Amino acid sequence: MEIKDIKAVYFVGAGGIGMSAIARYFLHKGLVVAGYDKTPSALTRQLEQEGMLIHYEENTNEIPHACRKKESCLVIYTPAIPADHKELQYFRDKGFEIQKRAQVLGTLTRTHKGLCVAGTHGKTSTSTMCAHIMHQSHIGCNAFLGGISKNYGTNYILSNTSDFVVIEADEFDRSFHHLSPWMTVITATDPDHLDIYGTKEAYLESFRHYTELIQPDGALIIHTDLEMKPNVQEGVKTYTYSRDKGDFHAENILIEDGEITFDFVSPIENVTRIKLGQPIPVNIENGVAAMAMAQLNGCTANELRYGMETYHGVVRRFDFKIRNDKHVVLSDYAHHPKEILQCAKSLKELYKHRKITVIFQPHLYTRTRDFYQDFANSLSHFDEVILTEIYPAREQPIPGITSKIIYDNLKPEVEKQIIRKDDVLDFVKERDFDVLVVLGAGDLDNYVGQIAEIIETKDQ
């Protein structure tokens, strides 16, 4: 089905962060957009206000008339929906075209110039940064992001004139193999999702295959330190980047008084006096990658400077709630050992002489089983570590796999404790903190607002 032939779109699982971005794309195109989700949320309520028809009961009678014509209705589903879901089964039985979110994004990369960002970590921040630079430039872009941009209050950017689309290329379930990037950044290939891939070698091979999908005359911008070796088509240009080496990198980095500035070194044109609007050390490297892709597609030096200085970050990515001389409180989505290490190092650079405490909720039993030693090593870079129980997400418990296997491998000099998630707020009330970061991809983030309120009362 070509996009031009679609008159209605139905989402089975409408409320996910990625699904909602695509729903908004089709809403802006003026199509009938409807769908099912299990429970109402702030996001589904926003979508309803924007014109989407959503119901919360698994019931084929609730499917709107416009979504019952297989010739003109595209059905999009999330893999989180069970295969025996009544509505999904209805569309299958009637012969509708049914696509995963990743397949729809793949279609968009074949009808637009896809600027994609892949990698184990850093892809949400880098893609959001690139989208912001492009959007505020003379070029513009559409964007489908994996997090809520603080600049726009959404995970989606629309342009009626730009041919570019910025997409976060997700390796989970090999979703990024549906894409046909015009250009792509690869930030990292540290093994993850071994419940899907099985081995490190299969994970790396998946990224190698992804590089084969870059369109001829396009470009690959790859981190200098990756173990994975790309295999690009003829005509694809390959560039390297990192914080301090590669074709694109930073020089003259200055971190002081809560601000970060640096010079951007590029084979196209060097740009001096880059100032980070979200002054986090890890964003130096993310910014280099984002600027590289934006510059390769025509953004000027002044547009790069302005884009970087006005970038405000992503919700749950180094998301500061309190930032003063007495207390610092932030949340971060980091849930892989390398992400946690980057978080710890960034905070140590920013707050050299302050005690940094982390409350970490491990995400998935399989990830904990596969990387508990690495988690312990990364968490040991903090001064104090508070662990909660594992967030299971889609998984069933695995015997012997609990937060204690991380706890037992923390370095001896680290202050440490295990508490129940339900006891976190009482724990925060009883303690005082200097710098406190709440880490993880689970539901502990739901408490961050209350944690900040508790600590703010201590400032008064």
GROMACS .gro file of C-alpha atoms in nm:
model
  460
    1MET     CA    1   0.000   0.000   0.000
    2GLU     CA    2   0.139   0.340  -0.102
    3ILE     CA    3   0.099   0.630   0.141
    4LYS     CA    4  -0.097   0.824  -0.123
    5ASP     CA    5  -0.362   0.547  -0.132
    6ILE     CA    6  -0.428   0.550   0.243
    7LYS     CA    7  -0.751   0.718   0.359
    8ALA     CA    8  -0.769   0.579   0.715
    9VAL     CA    9  -0.523   0.432   0.964
   10TYR     CA   10  -0.607   0.204   1.255
   11PHE     CA   11  -0.365   0.146   1.545
   12VAL     CA   12  -0.380  -0.169   1.756
   13GLY     CA   13  -0.187  -0.037   2.055
   14ALA     CA   14  -0.218   0.339   2.006
   15GLY     CA   15  -0.063   0.479   2.323
   16GLY     CA   16   0.304   0.387   2.289
   17ILE     CA   17   0.559   0.663   2.246
   18GLY     CA   18   0.657   0.547   1.897
   19MET     CA   19   0.309   0.458   1.776
   20SER     CA   20   0.171   0.796   1.879
   21ALA     CA   21   0.426   0.978   1.663
   22ILE     CA   22   0.308   0.792   1.354
   23ALA     CA   23  -0.055   0.856   1.452
   24ARG     CA   24   0.023   1.228   1.461
   25TYR     CA   25   0.184   1.211   1.116
   26PHE     CA   26  -0.135   1.070   0.964
   27LEU     CA   27  -0.355   1.311   1.163
   28HIS     CA   28  -0.160   1.601   1.014
   29LYS     CA   29  -0.214   1.448   0.670
   30GLY     CA   30  -0.588   1.484   0.732
   31LEU     CA   31  -0.667   1.111   0.740
   32VAL     CA   32  -0.913   0.929   0.965
   33VAL     CA   33  -0.699   0.796   1.251
   34ALA     CA   34  -0.841   0.558   1.510
   35GLY     CA   35  -0.730   0.276   1.735
   36TYR     CA   36  -0.733   0.067   2.049
   37ASP     CA   37  -0.522   0.087   2.362
   38LYS     CA   38  -0.547  -0.107   2.684
   39THR     CA   39  -0.559   0.190   2.920
   40PRO     CA   40  -0.606   0.567   2.894
   41SER     CA   41  -0.297   0.781   2.955
   42ALA     CA   42  -0.188   1.142   2.922
   43LEU     CA   43  -0.060   1.055   2.575
   44THR     CA   44  -0.386   0.894   2.456
   45ARG     CA   45  -0.583   1.188   2.592
   46GLN     CA   46  -0.362   1.426   2.393
   47LEU     CA   47  -0.415   1.217   2.079
   48GLU     CA   48  -0.792   1.227   2.131
   49GLN     CA   49  -0.777   1.606   2.163
   50GLU     CA   50  -0.583   1.616   1.835
   51GLY     CA   51  -0.858   1.421   1.658
   52MET     CA   52  -0.777   1.052   1.701
   53LEU     CA   53  -1.062   0.815   1.785
   54ILE     CA   54  -0.946   0.579   2.061
   55HIS     CA   55  -1.132   0.317   2.264
   56TYR     CA   56  -1.007   0.102   2.551
   57GLU     CA   57  -1.216  -0.212   2.521
   58GLU     CA   58  -1.109  -0.503   2.299
   59ASN     CA   59  -1.416  -0.493   2.078
   60THR     CA   60  -1.444  -0.510   1.697
   61ASN     CA   61  -1.774  -0.321   1.711
   62GLU     CA   62  -1.578  -0.013   1.817
   63ILE     CA   63  -1.381  -0.002   1.491
   64PRO     CA   64  -1.503   0.306   1.295
   65HIS     CA   65  -1.671   0.263   0.958
   66ALA     CA   66  -1.387   0.439   0.774
   67CYS     CA   67  -1.143   0.177   0.907
   68ARG     CA   68  -1.340  -0.119   0.774
   69LYS     CA   69  -1.235  -0.076   0.408
   70LYS     CA   70  -0.928  -0.287   0.338
   71GLU     CA   71  -0.852  -0.104   0.012
   72SER     CA   72  -0.790   0.227   0.190
   73CYS     CA   73  -0.717   0.149   0.558
   74LEU     CA   74  -0.370   0.066   0.683
   75VAL     CA   75  -0.353  -0.124   1.012
   76ILE     CA   76  -0.050  -0.066   1.234
   77TYR     CA   77   0.021  -0.276   1.542
   78THR     CA   78   0.278  -0.297   1.816
   79PRO     CA   79   0.447  -0.633   1.891
   80ALA     CA   80   0.333  -0.588   2.253
   81ILE     CA   81  -0.022  -0.677   2.139
   82PRO     CA   82  -0.100  -1.052   2.178
   83ALA     CA   83  -0.139  -1.246   1.854
   84ASP     CA   84  -0.493  -1.352   1.953
   85HIS     CA   85  -0.615  -0.995   2.009
   86LYS     CA   86  -0.972  -0.982   1.874
   87GLU     CA   87  -0.930  -0.666   1.670
   88LEU     CA   88  -0.598  -0.774   1.521
   89GLN     CA   89  -0.755  -1.108   1.433
   90TYR     CA   90  -1.049  -0.927   1.268
   91PHE     CA   91  -0.818  -0.734   1.037
   92ARG     CA   92  -0.618  -1.047   0.953
   93ASP     CA   93  -0.932  -1.245   0.870
   94LYS     CA   94  -1.057  -0.965   0.642
   95GLY     CA   95  -0.727  -0.943   0.453
   96PHE     CA   96  -0.621  -0.593   0.557
   97GLU     CA   97  -0.264  -0.472   0.508
   98ILE     CA   98  -0.111  -0.492   0.856
   99GLN     CA   99   0.228  -0.344   0.938
  100LYS     CA  100   0.450  -0.305   1.241
  101ARG     CA  101   0.555   0.047   1.338
  102ALA     CA  102   0.903  -0.023   1.199
  103GLN     CA  103   0.763  -0.116   0.858
  104VAL     CA  104   0.574   0.215   0.841
  105LEU     CA  105   0.892   0.405   0.926
  106GLY     CA  106   1.065   0.205   0.651
  107THR     CA  107   0.805   0.324   0.402
  108LEU     CA  108   0.870   0.684   0.510
  109THR     CA  109   1.245   0.642   0.450
  110ARG     CA  110   1.166   0.540   0.094
  111THR     CA  111   0.942   0.841   0.029
  112HIS     CA  112   1.158   1.095   0.217
  113LYS     CA  113   1.533   1.130   0.279
  114GLY     CA  114   1.574   0.930   0.599
  115LEU     CA  115   1.825   1.063   0.853
  116CYS     CA  116   1.845   0.777   1.100
  117VAL     CA  117   2.026   0.733   1.431
  118ALA     CA  118   2.103   0.379   1.550
  119GLY     CA  119   2.299   0.247   1.846
  120THR     CA  120   2.273   0.071   2.179
  121HIS     CA  121   2.261   0.405   2.357
  122GLY     CA  122   2.263   0.775   2.273
  123LYS     CA  123   2.021   0.742   1.982
  124THR     CA  124   1.727   0.926   2.139
  125SER     CA  125   1.932   1.228   2.242
  126THR     CA  126   2.130   1.237   1.917
  127SER     CA  127   1.825   1.202   1.691
  128THR     CA  128   1.630   1.463   1.890
  129MET     CA  129   1.925   1.702   1.876
  130CYS     CA  130   1.962   1.650   1.499
  131ALA     CA  131   1.588   1.700   1.447
  132HIS     CA  132   1.597   2.027   1.643
  133ILE     CA  133   1.896   2.159   1.445
  134MET     CA  134   1.729   2.066   1.115
  135HIS     CA  135   1.385   2.195   1.216
  136GLN     CA  136   1.506   2.542   1.313
  137SER     CA  137   1.732   2.567   1.004
  138HIS     CA  138   1.634   2.676   0.652
  139ILE     CA  139   1.603   2.306   0.558
  140GLY     CA  140   1.344   2.177   0.806
  141CYS     CA  141   1.250   1.815   0.870
  142ASN     CA  142   0.989   1.568   0.983
  143ALA     CA  143   1.092   1.358   1.283
  144PHE     CA  144   0.987   1.041   1.466
  145LEU     CA  145   1.166   1.030   1.799
  146GLY     CA  146   1.197   0.780   2.081
  147GLY     CA  147   1.137   1.036   2.354
  148ILE     CA  148   0.953   1.361   2.426
  149SER     CA  149   1.153   1.661   2.306
  150LYS     CA  150   1.155   1.936   2.569
  151ASN     CA  151   1.170   2.195   2.291
  152TYR     CA  152   0.843   2.082   2.135
  153GLY     CA  153   0.665   1.884   2.407
  154THR     CA  154   0.621   1.593   2.166
  155ASN     CA  155   0.804   1.305   2.001
  156TYR     CA  156   0.703   1.419   1.656
  157ILE     CA  157   0.788   1.710   1.425
  158LEU     CA  158   0.600   1.783   1.102
  159SER     CA  159   0.708   1.981   0.798
  160ASN     CA  160   0.489   2.033   0.495
  161THR     CA  161   0.789   2.140   0.286
  162SER     CA  162   1.096   1.940   0.390
  163ASP     CA  163   1.193   1.615   0.221
  164PHE     CA  164   1.390   1.499   0.527
  165VAL     CA  165   1.268   1.269   0.802
  166VAL     CA  166   1.473   1.208   1.119
  167ILE     CA  167   1.411   0.863   1.264
  168GLU     CA  168   1.540   0.681   1.570
  169ALA     CA  169   1.649   0.343   1.434
  170ASP     CA  170   1.568   0.081   1.697
  171GLU     CA  171   1.765  -0.245   1.694
  172PHE     CA  172   1.517  -0.425   1.924
  173ASP     CA  173   1.356  -0.714   1.737
  174ARG     CA  174   1.570  -0.610   1.434
  175SER     CA  175   1.321  -0.331   1.367
  176PHE     CA  176   1.582  -0.112   1.197
  177HIS     CA  177   1.618  -0.366   0.917
  178HIS     CA  178   1.295  -0.224   0.771
  179LEU     CA  179   1.460   0.114   0.710
  180SER     CA  180   1.634   0.249   0.399
  181PRO     CA  181   1.843   0.536   0.542
  182TRP     CA  182   1.971   0.818   0.328
  183MET     CA  183   2.222   0.884   0.605
  184THR     CA  184   2.269   0.724   0.944
  185VAL     CA  185   2.467   0.773   1.261
  186ILE     CA  186   2.569   0.464   1.462
  187THR     CA  187   2.649   0.568   1.818
  188ALA     CA  188   2.735   0.238   1.987
  189THR     CA  189   2.712  -0.139   1.941
  190ASP     CA  190   2.758  -0.266   2.297
  191PRO     CA  191   2.559  -0.593   2.308
  192ASP     CA  192   2.204  -0.568   2.437
  193HIS     CA  193   1.871  -0.748   2.385
  194LEU     CA  194   2.042  -1.087   2.404
  195ASP     CA  195   1.699  -1.235   2.473
  196ILE     CA  196   1.634  -1.152   2.105
  197TYR     CA  197   1.979  -1.195   1.950
  198GLY     CA  198   2.123  -1.477   2.158
  199THR     CA  199   2.490  -1.384   2.112
  200LYS     CA  200   2.713  -1.078   2.086
  201GLU     CA  201   2.813  -1.190   1.736
  202ALA     CA  202   2.451  -1.196   1.618
  203TYR     CA  203   2.397  -0.849   1.765
  204LEU     CA  204   2.698  -0.707   1.580
  205GLU     CA  205   2.593  -0.883   1.259
  206SER     CA  206   2.255  -0.713   1.287
  207PHE     CA  207   2.423  -0.371   1.283
  208ARG     CA  208   2.650  -0.475   0.997
  209HIS     CA  209   2.342  -0.572   0.794
  210TYR     CA  210   2.185  -0.236   0.882
  211THR     CA  211   2.479  -0.055   0.719
  212GLU     CA  212   2.406  -0.245   0.396
  213LEU     CA  213   2.065  -0.073   0.381
  214ILE     CA  214   2.207   0.280   0.344
  215GLN     CA  215   2.110   0.417   0.004
  216PRO     CA  216   2.383   0.469  -0.260
  217ASP     CA  217   2.515   0.829  -0.251
  218GLY     CA  218   2.414   0.842   0.115
  219ALA     CA  219   2.644   0.842   0.417
  220LEU     CA  220   2.737   0.652   0.732
  221ILE     CA  221   2.863   0.848   1.035
  222ILE     CA  222   3.006   0.589   1.272
  223HIS     CA  223   3.166   0.617   1.616
  224THR     CA  224   3.541   0.558   1.611
  225ASP     CA  225   3.543   0.292   1.885
  226LEU     CA  226   3.291   0.039   1.754
  227GLU     CA  227   3.377  -0.329   1.732
  228MET     CA  228   3.127  -0.373   1.446
  229LYS     CA  229   3.269  -0.340   1.094
  230PRO     CA  230   3.029  -0.179   0.844
  231ASN     CA  231   2.955  -0.317   0.498
  232VAL     CA  232   2.814  -0.030   0.293
  233GLN     CA  233   2.700  -0.027  -0.068
  234GLU     CA  234   2.912   0.133  -0.338
  235GLY     CA  235   2.871   0.510  -0.337
  236VAL     CA  236   2.805   0.541   0.036
  237LYS     CA  237   3.050   0.776   0.207
  238THR     CA  238   3.176   0.674   0.551
  239TYR     CA  239   3.276   0.925   0.819
  240THR     CA  240   3.396   0.868   1.176
  241TYR     CA  241   3.320   1.073   1.487
  242SER     CA  242   3.370   1.083   1.864
  243ARG     CA  243   3.427   1.336   2.138
  244ASP     CA  244   3.799   1.378   2.068
  245LYS     CA  245   3.891   1.202   1.740
  246GLY     CA  246   3.758   1.108   1.398
  247ASP     CA  247   3.649   1.306   1.092
  248PHE     CA  248   3.406   1.495   1.317
  249HIS     CA  249   3.507   1.572   1.676
  250ALA     CA  250   3.531   1.842   1.944
  251GLU     CA  251   3.828   2.053   2.044
  252ASN     CA  252   3.892   2.325   2.303
  253ILE     CA  253   3.628   2.183   2.538
  254LEU     CA  254   3.554   2.409   2.834
  255ILE     CA  255   3.339   2.286   3.124
  256GLU     CA  256   3.290   2.543   3.400
  257ASP     CA  257   3.018   2.719   3.599
  258GLY     CA  258   2.756   2.477   3.470
  259GLU     CA  259   2.827   2.561   3.104
  260ILE     CA  260   2.997   2.366   2.825
  261THR     CA  261   3.150   2.515   2.511
  262PHE     CA  262   3.369   2.361   2.240
  263ASP     CA  263   3.478   2.391   1.878
  264PHE     CA  264   3.330   2.153   1.620
  265VAL     CA  265   3.594   2.004   1.390
  266SER     CA  266   3.461   1.888   1.053
  267PRO     CA  267   3.594   1.790   0.708
  268ILE     CA  268   3.331   2.027   0.564
  269GLU     CA  269   3.371   2.339   0.780
  270ASN     CA  270   3.493   2.387   1.136
  271VAL     CA  271   3.252   2.574   1.363
  272THR     CA  272   3.384   2.756   1.671
  273ARG     CA  273   3.210   2.849   1.996
  274ILE     CA  274   2.946   2.577   2.015
  275LYS     CA  275   2.754   2.617   2.342
  276LEU     CA  276   2.543   2.332   2.478
  277GLY     CA  277   2.190   2.433   2.571
  278GLN     CA  278   2.173   2.114   2.778
  279PRO     CA  279   2.521   2.125   2.933
  280ILE     CA  280   2.590   1.757   2.994
  281PRO     CA  281   2.936   1.618   2.903
  282VAL     CA  282   2.793   1.319   2.712
  283ASN     CA  283   2.611   1.568   2.488
  284ILE     CA  284   2.944   1.684   2.349
  285GLU     CA  285   2.973   1.354   2.165
  286ASN     CA  286   2.602   1.332   2.086
  287GLY     CA  287   2.617   1.688   1.955
  288VAL     CA  288   2.914   1.612   1.731
  289ALA     CA  289   2.716   1.331   1.565
  290ALA     CA  290   2.397   1.539   1.534
  291MET     CA  291   2.583   1.836   1.386
  292ALA     CA  292   2.772   1.610   1.146
  293MET     CA  293   2.449   1.477   0.995
  294ALA     CA  294   2.287   1.821   0.988
  295GLN     CA  295   2.593   1.979   0.827
  296LEU     CA  296   2.617   1.705   0.562
  297ASN     CA  297   2.261   1.797   0.465
  298GLY     CA  298   2.315   2.169   0.432
  299CYS     CA  299   2.285   2.333   0.775
  300THR     CA  300   2.505   2.642   0.807
  301ALA     CA  301   2.755   2.719   1.083
  302ASN     CA  302   2.519   2.970   1.246
  303GLU     CA  303   2.231   2.723   1.228
  304LEU     CA  304   2.445   2.461   1.403
  305ARG     CA  305   2.541   2.709   1.675
  306TYR     CA  306   2.183   2.824   1.727
  307GLY     CA  307   2.043   2.469   1.723
  308MET     CA  308   2.288   2.342   1.984
  309GLU     CA  309   2.245   2.642   2.215
  310THR     CA  310   1.864   2.625   2.204
  311TYR     CA  311   1.838   2.245   2.245
  312HIS     CA  312   1.668   2.171   2.579
  313GLY     CA  313   1.694   1.793   2.590
  314VAL     CA  314   1.457   1.498   2.612
  315VAL     CA  315   1.223   1.400   2.894
  316ARG     CA  316   1.395   1.130   3.107
  317ARG     CA  317   1.735   1.191   2.944
  318PHE     CA  318   1.945   1.383   3.198
  319ASP     CA  319   1.618   1.542   3.299
  320PHE     CA  320   1.699   1.789   3.577
  321LYS     CA  321   1.419   1.856   3.827
  322ILE     CA  322   1.622   2.055   4.083
  323ARG     CA  323   1.956   2.222   4.018
  324ASN     CA  324   2.094   2.452   4.287
  325ASP     CA  325   2.383   2.479   4.535
  326LYS     CA  326   2.206   2.263   4.797
  327HIS     CA  327   2.049   1.988   4.590
  328VAL     CA  328   2.053   1.842   4.240
  329VAL     CA  329   1.782   1.595   4.138
  330LEU     CA  330   1.749   1.439   3.794
  331SER     CA  331   1.614   1.132   3.619
  332ASP     CA  332   1.774   0.942   3.334
  333TYR     CA  333   1.653   0.653   3.117
  334ALA     CA  334   1.991   0.475   3.132
  335HIS     CA  335   1.930   0.099   3.161
  336HIS     CA  336   2.239  -0.051   2.993
  337PRO     CA  337   2.577  -0.068   3.173
  338LYS     CA  338   2.749   0.161   2.919
  339GLU     CA  339   2.471   0.420   2.950
  340ILE     CA  340   2.501   0.411   3.328
  341LEU     CA  341   2.879   0.454   3.304
  342GLN     CA  342   2.834   0.756   3.075
  343CYS     CA  343   2.582   0.903   3.318
  344ALA     CA  344   2.818   0.856   3.613
  345LYS     CA  345   3.116   1.007   3.429
  346SER     CA  346   2.913   1.305   3.308
  347LEU     CA  347   2.787   1.380   3.658
  348LYS     CA  348   3.138   1.342   3.802
  349GLU     CA  349   3.265   1.597   3.548
  350LEU     CA  350   2.987   1.840   3.632
  351TYR     CA  351   2.992   1.794   4.010
  352LYS     CA  352   3.353   1.712   4.093
  353HIS     CA  353   3.332   1.777   4.467
  354ARG     CA  354   2.978   1.661   4.547
  355LYS     CA  355   2.843   1.327   4.666
  356ILE     CA  356   2.641   1.154   4.394
  357THR     CA  357   2.371   0.903   4.490
  358VAL     CA  358   2.189   0.683   4.239
  359ILE     CA  359   1.859   0.500   4.283
  360PHE     CA  360   1.858   0.232   4.013
  361GLN     CA  361   1.572   0.007   3.904
  362PRO     CA  362   1.713  -0.277   3.688
  363HIS     CA  363   1.513  -0.340   3.369
  364LEU     CA  364   1.439  -0.700   3.260
  365TYR     CA  365   1.548  -1.026   3.421
  366THR     CA  366   1.739  -1.134   3.109
  367ARG     CA  367   1.937  -0.809   3.090
  368THR     CA  368   2.021  -0.836   3.461
  369ARG     CA  369   2.128  -1.199   3.414
  370ASP     CA  370   2.345  -1.119   3.112
  371PHE     CA  371   2.511  -0.801   3.244
  372TYR     CA  372   2.495  -0.801   3.627
  373GLN     CA  373   2.874  -0.776   3.660
  374ASP     CA  374   2.885  -0.488   3.411
  375PHE     CA  375   2.599  -0.316   3.594
  376ALA     CA  376   2.791  -0.346   3.920
  377ASN     CA  377   3.109  -0.205   3.766
  378SER     CA  378   2.926   0.093   3.614
  379LEU     CA  379   2.721   0.168   3.924
  380SER     CA  380   3.038   0.159   4.133
  381HIS     CA  381   3.138   0.491   3.973
  382PHE     CA  382   2.871   0.657   4.189
  383ASP     CA  383   2.938   0.734   4.556
  384GLU     CA  384   2.621   0.566   4.681
  385VAL     CA  385   2.399   0.305   4.512
  386ILE     CA  386   2.037   0.232   4.608
  387LEU     CA  387   1.884  -0.065   4.422
  388THR     CA  388   1.516  -0.153   4.387
  389GLU     CA  389   1.363  -0.476   4.259
  390ILE     CA  390   1.385  -0.561   3.887
  391TYR     CA  391   1.122  -0.413   3.655
  392PRO     CA  392   0.997  -0.715   3.456
  393ALA     CA  393   0.830  -0.541   3.158
  394ARG     CA  394   0.744  -0.825   2.919
  395GLU     CA  395   0.929  -1.100   3.111
  396GLN     CA  396   0.858  -1.366   3.371
  397PRO     CA  397   1.095  -1.401   3.671
  398ILE     CA  398   1.411  -1.610   3.632
  399PRO     CA  399   1.512  -1.815   3.939
  400GLY     CA  400   1.809  -1.664   4.119
  401ILE     CA  401   1.802  -1.338   3.920
  402THR     CA  402   1.731  -1.044   4.152
  403SER     CA  403   1.888  -0.707   4.224
  404LYS     CA  404   2.107  -0.876   4.484
  405ILE     CA  405   2.341  -1.020   4.221
  406ILE     CA  406   2.425  -0.661   4.123
  407TYR     CA  407   2.445  -0.556   4.489
  408ASP     CA  408   2.688  -0.837   4.573
  409ASN     CA  409   2.928  -0.731   4.296
  410LEU     CA  410   2.945  -0.359   4.374
  411LYS     CA  411   3.292  -0.242   4.475
  412PRO     CA  412   3.357  -0.248   4.852
  413GLU     CA  413   3.408   0.128   4.885
  414VAL     CA  414   3.060   0.207   4.751
  415GLU     CA  415   2.782   0.280   5.000
  416LYS     CA  416   2.496   0.050   4.903
  417GLN     CA  417   2.145  -0.058   4.997
  418ILE     CA  418   1.849  -0.251   4.851
  419ILE     CA  419   1.499  -0.117   4.913
  420ARG     CA  420   1.151  -0.189   4.778
  421LYS     CA  421   1.027   0.047   4.511
  422ASP     CA  422   0.720   0.119   4.724
  423ASP     CA  423   0.950   0.242   5.003
  424VAL     CA  424   1.146   0.489   4.788
  425LEU     CA  425   0.947   0.799   4.888
  426ASP     CA  426   0.980   0.723   5.261
  427PHE     CA  427   1.352   0.659   5.209
  428VAL     CA  428   1.394   0.999   5.041
  429LYS     CA  429   1.203   1.172   5.324
  430GLU     CA  430   1.439   1.026   5.584
  431ARG     CA  431   1.761   1.113   5.404
  432ASP     CA  432   1.941   1.418   5.275
  433PHE     CA  433   2.110   1.413   4.936
  434ASP     CA  434   2.359   1.630   4.753
  435VAL     CA  435   2.321   1.503   4.394
  436LEU     CA  436   2.051   1.238   4.339
  437VAL     CA  437   1.985   1.062   4.008
  438VAL     CA  438   1.698   0.819   3.946
  439LEU     CA  439   1.803   0.569   3.679
  440GLY     CA  440   1.624   0.306   3.471
  441ALA     CA  441   1.373   0.239   3.195
  442GLY     CA  442   1.100   0.104   3.424
  443ASP     CA  443   0.828   0.275   3.626
  444LEU     CA  444   1.042   0.421   3.905
  445ASP     CA  445   1.039   0.743   3.703
  446ASN     CA  446   0.674   0.785   3.806
  447TYR     CA  447   0.805   0.881   4.151
  448VAL     CA  448   1.052   1.145   4.035
  449GLY     CA  449   0.808   1.437   4.061
  450GLN     CA  450   0.725   1.344   4.421
  451ILE     CA  451   1.094   1.291   4.502
  452ALA     CA  452   1.169   1.641   4.374
  453GLU     CA  453   0.884   1.789   4.581
  454ILE     CA  454   1.013   1.618   4.897
  455ILE     CA  455   1.364   1.749   4.841
  456GLU     CA  456   1.242   2.099   4.750
  457THR     CA  457   1.078   2.122   5.094
  458LYS     CA  458   1.424   2.062   5.244
  459ASP     CA  459   1.555   2.368   5.055
  460GLN     CA  460   1.302   2.594   5.224
   0.00000   0.00000   0.00000
